[in-house]
mmCIF file with all atom_site columns, C-alpha atoms in Angstrom:
data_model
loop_
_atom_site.group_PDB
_atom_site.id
_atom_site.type_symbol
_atom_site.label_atom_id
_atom_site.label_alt_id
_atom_site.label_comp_id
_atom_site.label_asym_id
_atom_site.label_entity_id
_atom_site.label_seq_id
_atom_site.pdbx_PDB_ins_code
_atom_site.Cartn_x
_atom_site.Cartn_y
_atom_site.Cartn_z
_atom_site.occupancy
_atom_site.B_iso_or_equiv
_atom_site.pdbx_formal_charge
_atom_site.auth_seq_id
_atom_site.auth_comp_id
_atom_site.auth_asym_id
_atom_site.auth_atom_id
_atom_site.pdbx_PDB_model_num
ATOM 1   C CA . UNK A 1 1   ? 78.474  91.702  92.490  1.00 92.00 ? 1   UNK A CA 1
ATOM 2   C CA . UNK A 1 2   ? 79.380  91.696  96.499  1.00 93.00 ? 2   UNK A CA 1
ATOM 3   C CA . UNK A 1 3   ? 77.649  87.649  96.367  1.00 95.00 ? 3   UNK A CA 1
ATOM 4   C CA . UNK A 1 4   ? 80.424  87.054  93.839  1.00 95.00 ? 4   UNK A CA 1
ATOM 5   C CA . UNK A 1 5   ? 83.442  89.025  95.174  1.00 95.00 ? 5   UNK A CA 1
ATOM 6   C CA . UNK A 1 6   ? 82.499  87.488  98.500  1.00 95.00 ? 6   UNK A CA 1
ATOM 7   C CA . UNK A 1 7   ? 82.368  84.028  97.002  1.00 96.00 ? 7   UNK A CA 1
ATOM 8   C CA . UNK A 1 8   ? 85.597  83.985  95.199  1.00 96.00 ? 8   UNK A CA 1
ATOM 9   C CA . UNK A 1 9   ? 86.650  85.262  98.375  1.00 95.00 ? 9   UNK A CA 1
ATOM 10  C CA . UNK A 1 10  ? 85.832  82.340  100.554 1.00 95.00 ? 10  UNK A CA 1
ATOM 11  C CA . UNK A 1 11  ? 87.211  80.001  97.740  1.00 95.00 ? 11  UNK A CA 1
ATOM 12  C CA . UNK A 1 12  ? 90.734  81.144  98.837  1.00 91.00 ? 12  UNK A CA 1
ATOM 13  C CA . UNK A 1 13  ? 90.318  80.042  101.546 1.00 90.00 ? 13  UNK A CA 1
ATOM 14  C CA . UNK A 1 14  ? 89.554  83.229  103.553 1.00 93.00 ? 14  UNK A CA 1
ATOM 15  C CA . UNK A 1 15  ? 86.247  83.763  106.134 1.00 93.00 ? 15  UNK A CA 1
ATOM 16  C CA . UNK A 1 16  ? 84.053  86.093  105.135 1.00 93.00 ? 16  UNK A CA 1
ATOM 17  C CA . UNK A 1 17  ? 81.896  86.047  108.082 1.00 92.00 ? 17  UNK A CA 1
ATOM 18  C CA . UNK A 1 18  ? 82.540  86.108  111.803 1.00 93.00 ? 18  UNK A CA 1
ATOM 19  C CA . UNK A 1 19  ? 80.485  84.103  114.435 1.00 93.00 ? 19  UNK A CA 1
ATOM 20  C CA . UNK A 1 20  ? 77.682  86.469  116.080 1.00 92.00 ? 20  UNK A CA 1
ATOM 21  C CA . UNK A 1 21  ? 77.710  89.426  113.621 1.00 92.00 ? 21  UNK A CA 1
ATOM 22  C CA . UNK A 1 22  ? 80.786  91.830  113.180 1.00 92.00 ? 22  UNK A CA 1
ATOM 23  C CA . UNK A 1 23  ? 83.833  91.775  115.982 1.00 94.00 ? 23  UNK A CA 1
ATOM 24  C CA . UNK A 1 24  ? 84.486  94.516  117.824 1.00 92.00 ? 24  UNK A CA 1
ATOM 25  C CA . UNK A 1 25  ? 88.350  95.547  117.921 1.00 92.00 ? 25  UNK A CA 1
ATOM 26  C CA . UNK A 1 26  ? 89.338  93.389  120.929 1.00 93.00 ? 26  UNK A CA 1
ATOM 27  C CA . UNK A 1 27  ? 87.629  90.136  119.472 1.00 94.00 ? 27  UNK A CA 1
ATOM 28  C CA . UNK A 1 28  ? 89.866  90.801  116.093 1.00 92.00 ? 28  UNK A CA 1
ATOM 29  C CA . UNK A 1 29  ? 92.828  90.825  119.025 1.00 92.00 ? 29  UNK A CA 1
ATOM 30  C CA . UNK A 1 30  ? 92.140  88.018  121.008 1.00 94.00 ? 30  UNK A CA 1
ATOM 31  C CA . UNK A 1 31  ? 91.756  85.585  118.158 1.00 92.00 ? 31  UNK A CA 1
ATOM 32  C CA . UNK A 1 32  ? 94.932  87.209  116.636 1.00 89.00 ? 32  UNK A CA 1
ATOM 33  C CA . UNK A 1 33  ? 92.673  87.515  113.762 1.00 90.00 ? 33  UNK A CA 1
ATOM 34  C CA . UNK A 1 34  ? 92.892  90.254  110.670 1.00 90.00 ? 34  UNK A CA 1
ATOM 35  C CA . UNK A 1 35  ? 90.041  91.999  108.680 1.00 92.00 ? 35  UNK A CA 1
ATOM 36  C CA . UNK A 1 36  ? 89.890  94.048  105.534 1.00 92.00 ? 36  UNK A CA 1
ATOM 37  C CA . UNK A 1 37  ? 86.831  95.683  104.171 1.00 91.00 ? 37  UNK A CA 1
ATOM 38  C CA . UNK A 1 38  ? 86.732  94.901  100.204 1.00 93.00 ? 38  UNK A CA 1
ATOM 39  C CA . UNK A 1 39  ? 84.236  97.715  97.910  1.00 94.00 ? 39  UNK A CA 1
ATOM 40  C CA . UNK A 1 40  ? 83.186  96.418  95.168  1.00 96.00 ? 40  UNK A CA 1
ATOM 41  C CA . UNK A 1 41  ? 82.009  99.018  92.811  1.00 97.00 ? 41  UNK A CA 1
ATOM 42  C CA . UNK A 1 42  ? 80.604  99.146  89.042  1.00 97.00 ? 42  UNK A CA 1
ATOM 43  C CA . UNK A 1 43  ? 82.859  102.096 87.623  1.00 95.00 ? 43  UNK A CA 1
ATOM 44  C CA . UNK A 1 44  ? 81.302  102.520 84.052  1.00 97.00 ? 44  UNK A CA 1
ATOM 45  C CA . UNK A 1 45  ? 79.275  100.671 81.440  1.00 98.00 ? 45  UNK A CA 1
ATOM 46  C CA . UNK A 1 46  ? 78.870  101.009 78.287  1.00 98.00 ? 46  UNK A CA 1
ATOM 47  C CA . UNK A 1 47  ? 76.357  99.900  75.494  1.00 98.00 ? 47  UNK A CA 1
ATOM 48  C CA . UNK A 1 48  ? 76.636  100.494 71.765  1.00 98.00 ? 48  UNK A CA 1
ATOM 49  C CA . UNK A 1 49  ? 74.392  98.921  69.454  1.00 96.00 ? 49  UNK A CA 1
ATOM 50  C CA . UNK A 1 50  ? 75.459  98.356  65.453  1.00 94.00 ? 50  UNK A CA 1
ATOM 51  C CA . UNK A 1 51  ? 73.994  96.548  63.358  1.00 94.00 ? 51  UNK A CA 1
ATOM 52  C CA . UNK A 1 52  ? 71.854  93.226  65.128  1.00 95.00 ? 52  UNK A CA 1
ATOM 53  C CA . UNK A 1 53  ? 74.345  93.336  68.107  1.00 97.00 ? 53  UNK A CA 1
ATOM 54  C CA . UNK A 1 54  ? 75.206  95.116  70.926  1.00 98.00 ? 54  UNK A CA 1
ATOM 55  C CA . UNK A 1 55  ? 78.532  95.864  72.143  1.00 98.00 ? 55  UNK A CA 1
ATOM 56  C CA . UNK A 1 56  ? 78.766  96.130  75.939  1.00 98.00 ? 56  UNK A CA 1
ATOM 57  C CA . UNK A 1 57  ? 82.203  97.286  78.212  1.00 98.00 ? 57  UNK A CA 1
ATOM 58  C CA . UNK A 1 58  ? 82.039  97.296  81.782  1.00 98.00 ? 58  UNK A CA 1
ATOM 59  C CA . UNK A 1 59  ? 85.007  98.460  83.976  1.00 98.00 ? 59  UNK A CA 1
ATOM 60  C CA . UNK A 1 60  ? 84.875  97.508  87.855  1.00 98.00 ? 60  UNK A CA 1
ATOM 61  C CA . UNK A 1 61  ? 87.355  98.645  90.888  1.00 98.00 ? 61  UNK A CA 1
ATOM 62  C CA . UNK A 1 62  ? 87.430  96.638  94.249  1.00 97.00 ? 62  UNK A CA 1
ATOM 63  C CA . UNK A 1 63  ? 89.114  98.585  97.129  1.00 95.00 ? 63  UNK A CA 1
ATOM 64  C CA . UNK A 1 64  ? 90.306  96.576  100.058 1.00 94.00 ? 64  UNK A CA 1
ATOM 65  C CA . UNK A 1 65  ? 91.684  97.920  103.120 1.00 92.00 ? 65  UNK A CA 1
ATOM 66  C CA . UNK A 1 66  ? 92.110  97.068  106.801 1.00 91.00 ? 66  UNK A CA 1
ATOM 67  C CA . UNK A 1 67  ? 89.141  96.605  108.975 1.00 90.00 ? 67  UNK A CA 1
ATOM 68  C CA . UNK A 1 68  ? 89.913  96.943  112.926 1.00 91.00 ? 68  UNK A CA 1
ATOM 69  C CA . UNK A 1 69  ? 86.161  96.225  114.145 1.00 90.00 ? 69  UNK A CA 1
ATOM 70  C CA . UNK A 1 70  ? 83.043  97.776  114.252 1.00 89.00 ? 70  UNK A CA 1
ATOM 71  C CA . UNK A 1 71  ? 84.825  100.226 117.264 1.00 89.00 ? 71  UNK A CA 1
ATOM 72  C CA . UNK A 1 72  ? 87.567  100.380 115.315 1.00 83.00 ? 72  UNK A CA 1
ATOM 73  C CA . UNK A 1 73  ? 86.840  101.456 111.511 1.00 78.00 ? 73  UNK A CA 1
ATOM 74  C CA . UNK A 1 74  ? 88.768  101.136 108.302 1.00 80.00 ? 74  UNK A CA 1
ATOM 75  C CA . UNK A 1 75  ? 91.874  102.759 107.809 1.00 79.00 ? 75  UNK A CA 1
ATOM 76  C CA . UNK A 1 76  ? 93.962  103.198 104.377 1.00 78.00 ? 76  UNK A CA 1
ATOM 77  C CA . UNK A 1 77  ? 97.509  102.208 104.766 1.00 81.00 ? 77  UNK A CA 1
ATOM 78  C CA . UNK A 1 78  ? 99.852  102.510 102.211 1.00 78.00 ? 78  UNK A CA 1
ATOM 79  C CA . UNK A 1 79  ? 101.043 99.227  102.321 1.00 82.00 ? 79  UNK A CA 1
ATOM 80  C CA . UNK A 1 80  ? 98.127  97.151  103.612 1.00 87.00 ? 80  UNK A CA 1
ATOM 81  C CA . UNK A 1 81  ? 95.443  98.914  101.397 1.00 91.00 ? 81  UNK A CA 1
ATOM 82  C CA . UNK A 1 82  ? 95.017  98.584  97.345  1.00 92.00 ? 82  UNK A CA 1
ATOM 83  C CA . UNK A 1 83  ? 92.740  99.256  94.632  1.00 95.00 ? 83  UNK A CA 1
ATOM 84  C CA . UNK A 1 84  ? 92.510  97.246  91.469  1.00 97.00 ? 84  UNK A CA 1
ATOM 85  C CA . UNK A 1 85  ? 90.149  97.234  88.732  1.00 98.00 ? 85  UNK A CA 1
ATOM 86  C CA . UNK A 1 86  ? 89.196  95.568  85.629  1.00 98.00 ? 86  UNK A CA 1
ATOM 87  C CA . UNK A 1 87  ? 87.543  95.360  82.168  1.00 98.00 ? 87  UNK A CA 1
ATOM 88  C CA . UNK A 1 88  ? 85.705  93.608  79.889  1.00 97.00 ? 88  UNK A CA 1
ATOM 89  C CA . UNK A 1 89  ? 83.594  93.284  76.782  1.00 96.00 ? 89  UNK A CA 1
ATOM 90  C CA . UNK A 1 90  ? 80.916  91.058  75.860  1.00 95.00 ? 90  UNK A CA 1
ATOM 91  C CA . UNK A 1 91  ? 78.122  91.029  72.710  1.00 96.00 ? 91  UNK A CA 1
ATOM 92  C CA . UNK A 1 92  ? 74.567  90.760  72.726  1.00 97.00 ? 92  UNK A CA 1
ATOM 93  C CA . UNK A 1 93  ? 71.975  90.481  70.884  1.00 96.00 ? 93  UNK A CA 1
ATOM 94  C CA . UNK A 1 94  ? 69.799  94.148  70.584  1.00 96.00 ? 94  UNK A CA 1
ATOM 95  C CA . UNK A 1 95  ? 67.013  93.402  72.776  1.00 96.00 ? 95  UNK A CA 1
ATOM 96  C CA . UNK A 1 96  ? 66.649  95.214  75.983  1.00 96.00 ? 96  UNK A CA 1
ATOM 97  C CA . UNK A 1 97  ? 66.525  91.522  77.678  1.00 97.00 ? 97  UNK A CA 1
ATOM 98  C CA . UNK A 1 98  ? 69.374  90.306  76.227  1.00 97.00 ? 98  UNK A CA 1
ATOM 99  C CA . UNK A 1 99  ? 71.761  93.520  77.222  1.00 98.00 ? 99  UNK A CA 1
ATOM 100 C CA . UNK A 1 100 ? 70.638  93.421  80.439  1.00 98.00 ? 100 UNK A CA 1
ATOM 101 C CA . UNK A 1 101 ? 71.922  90.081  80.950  1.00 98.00 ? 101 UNK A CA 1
ATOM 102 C CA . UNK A 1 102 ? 75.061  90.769  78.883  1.00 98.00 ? 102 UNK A CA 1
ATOM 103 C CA . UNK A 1 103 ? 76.056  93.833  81.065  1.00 98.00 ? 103 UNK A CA 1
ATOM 104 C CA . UNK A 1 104 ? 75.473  91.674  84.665  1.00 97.00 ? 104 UNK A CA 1
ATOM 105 C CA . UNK A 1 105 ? 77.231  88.737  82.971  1.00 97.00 ? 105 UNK A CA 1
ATOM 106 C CA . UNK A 1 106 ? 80.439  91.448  82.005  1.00 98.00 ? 106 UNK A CA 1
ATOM 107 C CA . UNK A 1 107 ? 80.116  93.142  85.242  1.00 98.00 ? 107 UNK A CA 1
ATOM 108 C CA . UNK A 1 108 ? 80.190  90.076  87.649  1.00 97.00 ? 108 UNK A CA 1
ATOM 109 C CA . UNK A 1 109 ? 82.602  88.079  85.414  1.00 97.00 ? 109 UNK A CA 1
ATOM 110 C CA . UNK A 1 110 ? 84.703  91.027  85.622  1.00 98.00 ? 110 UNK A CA 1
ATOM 111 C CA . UNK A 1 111 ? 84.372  91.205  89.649  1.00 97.00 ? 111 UNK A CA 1
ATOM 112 C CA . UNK A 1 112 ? 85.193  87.422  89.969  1.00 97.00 ? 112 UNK A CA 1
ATOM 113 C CA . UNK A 1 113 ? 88.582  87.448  87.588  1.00 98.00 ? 113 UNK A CA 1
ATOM 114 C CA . UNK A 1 114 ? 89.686  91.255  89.447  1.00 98.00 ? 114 UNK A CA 1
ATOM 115 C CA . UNK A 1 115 ? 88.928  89.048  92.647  1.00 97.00 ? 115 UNK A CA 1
ATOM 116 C CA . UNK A 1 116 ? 91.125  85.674  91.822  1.00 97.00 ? 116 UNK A CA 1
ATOM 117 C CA . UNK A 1 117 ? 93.581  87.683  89.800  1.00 97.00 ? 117 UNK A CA 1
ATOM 118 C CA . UNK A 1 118 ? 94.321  90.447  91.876  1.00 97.00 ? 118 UNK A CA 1
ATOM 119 C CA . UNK A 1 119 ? 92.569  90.636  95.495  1.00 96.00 ? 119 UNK A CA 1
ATOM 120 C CA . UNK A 1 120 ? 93.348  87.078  96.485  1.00 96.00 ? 120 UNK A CA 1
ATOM 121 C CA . UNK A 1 121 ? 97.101  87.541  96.109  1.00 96.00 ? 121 UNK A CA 1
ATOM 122 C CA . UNK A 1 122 ? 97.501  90.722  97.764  1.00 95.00 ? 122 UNK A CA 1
ATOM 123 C CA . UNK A 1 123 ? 95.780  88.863  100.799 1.00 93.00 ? 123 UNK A CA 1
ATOM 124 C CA . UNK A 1 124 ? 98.180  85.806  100.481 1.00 93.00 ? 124 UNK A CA 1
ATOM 125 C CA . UNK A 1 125 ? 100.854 88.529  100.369 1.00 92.00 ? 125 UNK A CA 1
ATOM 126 C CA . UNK A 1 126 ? 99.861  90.262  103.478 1.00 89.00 ? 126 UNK A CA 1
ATOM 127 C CA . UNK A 1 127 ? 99.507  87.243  105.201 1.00 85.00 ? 127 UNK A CA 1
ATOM 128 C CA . UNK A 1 128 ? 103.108 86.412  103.930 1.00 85.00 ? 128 UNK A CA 1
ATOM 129 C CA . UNK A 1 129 ? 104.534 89.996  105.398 1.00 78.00 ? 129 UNK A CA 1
ATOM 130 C CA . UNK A 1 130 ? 102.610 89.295  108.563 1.00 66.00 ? 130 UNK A CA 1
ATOM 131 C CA . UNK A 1 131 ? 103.870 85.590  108.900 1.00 64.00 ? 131 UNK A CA 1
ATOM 132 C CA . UNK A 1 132 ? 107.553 86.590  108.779 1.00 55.00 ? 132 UNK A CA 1
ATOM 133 C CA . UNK A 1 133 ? 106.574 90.114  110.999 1.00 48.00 ? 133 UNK A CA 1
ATOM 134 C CA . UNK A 1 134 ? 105.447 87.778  114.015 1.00 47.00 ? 134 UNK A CA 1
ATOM 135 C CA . UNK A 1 135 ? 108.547 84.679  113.070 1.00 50.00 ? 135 UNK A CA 1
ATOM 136 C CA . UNK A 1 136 ? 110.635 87.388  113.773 1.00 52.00 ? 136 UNK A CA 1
ATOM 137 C CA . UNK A 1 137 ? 109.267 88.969  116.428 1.00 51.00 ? 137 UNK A CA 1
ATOM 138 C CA . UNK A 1 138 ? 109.579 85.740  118.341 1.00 49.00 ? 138 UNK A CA 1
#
């Protein structure tokens, strides 16, 4: 799921890397530069089987916050820091096969539309706030 949340991601047009490994606090500076650490986490799955199908929900929660470098940690702030989650269902056929590729389809489509839908315009809206922070400022 972290290959898919960090895809959809860069597809907004946000780096998800930085040259030579991770910055330290005064690189982040420098380059006038912001970083958030995103968490990706699987928060429940479930499988029922009836009949010749199975029924699978999966429920995922990304947590984003503000990364200051690798001297600097992660901190939570109120308004720079969210959690959002989503679910999803999907049906199967009963073999073990086929719900194991049913729940990693549900759980990483689930990561990619929480990611577009919800992730990707908090960013754009903290980079809004922070545009019109420094126009001011000036």
């Amino acid at each position: 799921m972290t290959a898919i949340v960090k895809d959809t991601i860069a597809s907004g047009a946000y780096a998800t890397a930085w040259p030579g490994g991770l910055p330290r606090q005064a690189e982040l500076a420098a380059s006038g530069a912001r970083a958030y650490i995103v968490a990706a986490t699987v928060h429940e799955v479930a499988v029922e089987r009836k009949g010749r199908r199975a029924s699978i929900m999966c429920r995922v929660e990304i947590r984003i916050a503000p990364w200051y470098g690798v001297d600097g940690g992660e901190a939570w702030e109120l308004t720079k820091a969210a959690v959002a989650t989503g679910t999803a269902r999907a049906t199967t056929g009963l073999r073990d096969e086929l719900v194991r590729l049913g729940v990693r389809d549900c759980v990483l489509d689930v990561g990619e539309a929480v990611t577009a839908d919800k992730i990707l315009p908090f960013l754009r809206r903290l980079d809004e706030r922070h545009a019109v922070h420094h126009a001011a400022r000036r």
